[in-house]
């Protein structure tokens, strides 16, 4: 039985928003727009009267495509002018990407329906 609590989806949406904000601060506006869009989709899933598992799975697949070797997202670095800020943003970006991947993996595991 699938077991995705609303608070987990809200955490997922917050991480997407945080990642979009980091990308924006690092002058990666195109990627920021992508992740703001993902955040909006997550918000729609949360706000729906009934949880749409298929819509959720499509969102996860789209986000995971950003983690593929063909995507520039994984090698993306901040383009901030201040060197100290650039280093801090890059560290935070790495942590946020890692956290998002971990949350998606957990959510995917909870979205599996087991038949007994």
Short mmCIF file of C-alpha atoms in Angstrom, two decimals:
data_model
loop_
_atom_site.label_atom_id
_atom_site.label_comp_id
_atom_site.label_asym_id
_atom_site.label_seq_id
_atom_site.Cartn_x
_atom_site.Cartn_y
_atom_site.Cartn_z
CA UNK A 1 0.00 0.00 0.00
CA UNK A 2 1.33 3.42 -0.89
CA UNK A 3 2.10 5.65 2.06
CA UNK A 4 3.07 9.18 1.12
CA UNK A 5 2.18 11.59 3.89
CA UNK A 6 1.30 15.16 3.05
CA UNK A 7 4.20 16.50 5.14
CA UNK A 8 6.64 14.52 2.97
CA UNK A 9 5.21 16.11 -0.16
CA UNK A 10 5.45 19.54 1.48
CA UNK A 11 9.10 18.90 2.36
CA UNK A 12 9.70 17.83 -1.24
CA UNK A 13 8.12 21.07 -2.52
CA UNK A 14 10.18 23.18 -0.11
CA UNK A 15 13.42 21.57 -1.27
CA UNK A 16 12.46 22.25 -4.89
CA UNK A 17 11.80 25.89 -4.02
CA UNK A 18 15.07 26.18 -2.07
CA UNK A 19 17.00 24.69 -4.98
CA UNK A 20 15.35 27.13 -7.41
CA UNK A 21 16.29 30.04 -5.14
CA UNK A 22 19.91 28.86 -4.94
CA UNK A 23 20.08 28.55 -8.71
CA UNK A 24 18.68 32.04 -9.07
CA UNK A 25 21.21 33.49 -6.60
CA UNK A 26 23.99 31.76 -8.53
CA UNK A 27 22.93 33.43 -11.80
CA UNK A 28 21.60 30.20 -13.28
CA UNK A 29 18.22 31.66 -14.14
CA UNK A 30 17.23 29.05 -16.74
CA UNK A 31 17.68 26.21 -14.27
CA UNK A 32 16.01 28.28 -11.55
CA UNK A 33 12.96 28.62 -13.79
CA UNK A 34 12.87 24.86 -14.33
CA UNK A 35 12.94 24.15 -10.61
CA UNK A 36 10.39 26.87 -9.81
CA UNK A 37 8.14 25.10 -12.33
CA UNK A 38 8.75 21.75 -10.58
CA UNK A 39 7.88 23.46 -7.29
CA UNK A 40 4.61 24.73 -8.75
CA UNK A 41 3.73 21.24 -9.99
CA UNK A 42 4.43 19.81 -6.54
CA UNK A 43 2.19 22.48 -5.01
CA UNK A 44 -0.64 21.47 -7.37
CA UNK A 45 -0.24 17.83 -6.35
CA UNK A 46 -0.38 18.80 -2.68
CA UNK A 47 -3.43 21.05 -3.16
CA UNK A 48 -5.45 18.44 -5.06
CA UNK A 49 -8.44 16.90 -3.31
CA UNK A 50 -7.16 13.43 -4.13
CA UNK A 51 -3.53 12.39 -4.46
CA UNK A 52 -2.71 11.69 -8.12
CA UNK A 53 0.00 9.04 -8.04
CA UNK A 54 0.56 9.11 -11.81
CA UNK A 55 1.05 12.89 -11.85
CA UNK A 56 3.47 12.54 -8.93
CA UNK A 57 5.45 9.80 -10.70
CA UNK A 58 5.70 11.93 -13.87
CA UNK A 59 7.06 14.83 -11.83
CA UNK A 60 9.68 12.58 -10.22
CA UNK A 61 10.72 11.23 -13.63
CA UNK A 62 11.08 14.76 -15.02
CA UNK A 63 13.20 15.86 -12.08
CA UNK A 64 15.36 12.73 -12.22
CA UNK A 65 16.09 13.49 -15.88
CA UNK A 66 17.96 16.55 -14.60
CA UNK A 67 20.25 14.15 -12.71
CA UNK A 68 21.20 12.17 -15.81
CA UNK A 69 24.69 12.25 -17.27
CA UNK A 70 23.37 14.08 -20.34
CA UNK A 71 22.14 17.00 -18.25
CA UNK A 72 24.29 19.99 -17.33
CA UNK A 73 22.46 20.25 -13.99
CA UNK A 74 24.88 17.95 -12.15
CA UNK A 75 27.98 19.88 -13.21
CA UNK A 76 26.34 23.26 -12.71
CA UNK A 77 28.23 25.80 -10.61
CA UNK A 78 27.30 29.20 -9.29
CA UNK A 79 28.32 32.15 -11.44
CA UNK A 80 28.25 34.61 -8.57
CA UNK A 81 30.78 37.47 -8.81
CA UNK A 82 31.86 37.38 -5.17
CA UNK A 83 34.28 34.46 -4.72
CA UNK A 84 33.30 33.76 -1.10
CA UNK A 85 29.60 33.79 -1.97
CA UNK A 86 30.30 31.58 -4.99
CA UNK A 87 31.98 28.93 -2.82
CA UNK A 88 29.16 28.99 -0.27
CA UNK A 89 26.47 28.82 -2.96
CA UNK A 90 28.22 25.89 -4.66
CA UNK A 91 28.40 23.99 -1.37
CA UNK A 92 24.74 24.71 -0.65
CA UNK A 93 23.80 23.72 -4.20
CA UNK A 94 25.59 20.39 -3.81
CA UNK A 95 23.77 19.73 -0.52
CA UNK A 96 20.38 20.70 -1.97
CA UNK A 97 20.83 18.45 -5.04
CA UNK A 98 21.81 15.56 -2.79
CA UNK A 99 18.92 16.17 -0.39
CA UNK A 100 16.41 16.35 -3.24
CA UNK A 101 17.64 13.06 -4.69
CA UNK A 102 17.37 11.40 -1.27
CA UNK A 103 13.83 12.69 -0.75
CA UNK A 104 12.76 11.54 -4.22
CA UNK A 105 14.20 8.07 -3.59
CA UNK A 106 12.29 7.82 -0.30
CA UNK A 107 9.06 9.04 -1.90
CA UNK A 108 9.42 6.61 -4.78
CA UNK A 109 9.83 3.77 -2.31
CA UNK A 110 6.66 4.85 -0.53
CA UNK A 111 4.73 5.08 -3.79
CA UNK A 112 5.04 1.36 -4.49
CA UNK A 113 1.91 -0.61 -3.82
CA UNK A 114 2.61 -4.10 -2.59
CA UNK A 115 0.17 -6.91 -3.33
CA UNK A 116 -0.14 -9.61 -0.72
#
